[in-house]
Amino acid sequence: DGGITQSPKYLFRKEGQNVTLSCEQNLNHDAMYWYRQDPGQGLRLIYYSQIVNDFQKGDIAEGYSVSREKKESFPLTVTSAQKNPTAFYLCASTLTGSRDNQPQHFGDGTRLSIL
Amino acid sequence: QKEVEQDPGPLSVPEGAIVSLNCTYSNSAFQYFMWYRQYSRKGPELLMYTYSSGNKEDGRFTAQVDKSSKYISLFIRDSQPSDSATYLCAMKNSGYSTLTFGKGTMLLVSP
């Protein structure tokens, strides 16, 4: 079955530690996105990538980093510079180019907490 | 003024009721409109996807877009307890990759 897989489902971070959240898709989608969801705040865009080896900052990129070395994979690193990392992190993907204006599809998220 | 406004709820209804969920927006360039359903501890699931003004129906769900009023709605007929979830509206410009989301409305359908 095609879909978006996020792992792990739950993650704990110690003070001063970087942690990496995995997002893999087998939908052959071009673009991938990372969102952060906090209670009462909706989804806020962290980073997105429309093509391999290229990515753009979203609205809240500070304290986060990404890479896009493969079309299928878009890992997100939450660095120690992110002082309030506790949130639900969602990865999404979609088609672009001539098939533009397609909706985004989401994984089931990773819940990150501070120890 | 926020780009997309959505009442957070919770909206509580009895089973079988007709539910109306709404979003208003300020950016007249939005052309594509989506409704997502999100269960607790899960990712959003696409329910409806519409372009420009008009209605779209899929089973018990109807999405309505009124671009002149910058107002979109999702109607759920014969609501079921399994419809209890948070409903997110989202929209985008043509040619733009990113979406703008409402904050979501929590719906509770009691048996």
Tab-separated table of N, CA, C and O in Angstrom, chain A residues 4 9 14 27 41 54 64 74 80 88 90 107:
chain	number	residue	atom	x	y	z
A	4	ILE	N	2.603	7.396	3.537
A	4	ILE	CA	3.654	8.153	4.183
A	4	ILE	C	3.886	7.543	5.554
A	4	ILE	O	2.937	7.400	6.336
A	9	LYS	N	6.894	6.839	16.503
A	9	LYS	CA	5.596	7.421	16.841
A	9	LYS	C	5.736	8.362	18.039
A	9	LYS	O	5.094	9.407	18.115
A	14	LYS	N	16.417	14.803	25.390
A	14	LYS	CA	17.063	15.350	26.586
A	14	LYS	C	17.554	16.751	26.268
A	14	LYS	O	17.735	17.119	25.101
A	27	LEU	N	4.762	7.174	-2.555
A	27	LEU	CA	3.703	7.649	-3.442
A	27	LEU	C	4.263	8.279	-4.715
A	27	LEU	O	3.498	8.756	-5.554
A	41	GLN	N	-3.297	25.761	18.042
A	41	GLN	CA	-2.512	26.591	17.115
A	41	GLN	C	-2.592	26.118	15.677
A	41	GLN	O	-2.021	26.725	14.806
A	54	ASP	N	16.930	20.254	-2.627
A	54	ASP	CA	16.484	21.643	-2.482
A	54	ASP	C	15.365	21.707	-1.451
A	54	ASP	O	14.499	20.822	-1.421
A	64	TYR	N	15.360	24.110	13.616
A	64	TYR	CA	15.124	22.873	12.858
A	64	TYR	C	16.053	22.831	11.650
A	64	TYR	O	16.488	23.863	11.159
A	74	PHE	N	12.546	12.610	3.716
A	74	PHE	CA	12.693	14.012	4.103
A	74	PHE	C	12.802	14.073	5.627
A	74	PHE	O	11.862	14.441	6.321
A	80	SER	N	19.162	21.412	19.384
A	80	SER	CA	19.119	21.917	20.762
A	80	SER	C	18.753	23.404	20.784
A	80	SER	O	18.404	23.941	21.835
A	88	PHE	N	3.445	17.874	18.279
A	88	PHE	CA	3.122	16.782	17.367
A	88	PHE	C	3.632	17.194	16.001
A	88	PHE	O	3.256	18.256	15.486
A	90	LEU	N	4.117	16.563	11.970
A	90	LEU	CA	3.451	15.912	10.845
A	90	LEU	C	4.229	16.123	9.561
A	90	LEU	O	4.673	17.229	9.260
A	107	GLY	N	1.279	11.823	6.920
A	107	GLY	CA	1.590	10.671	7.751
A	107	GLY	C	0.865	10.769	9.076
A	107	GLY	O	0.091	11.716	9.309
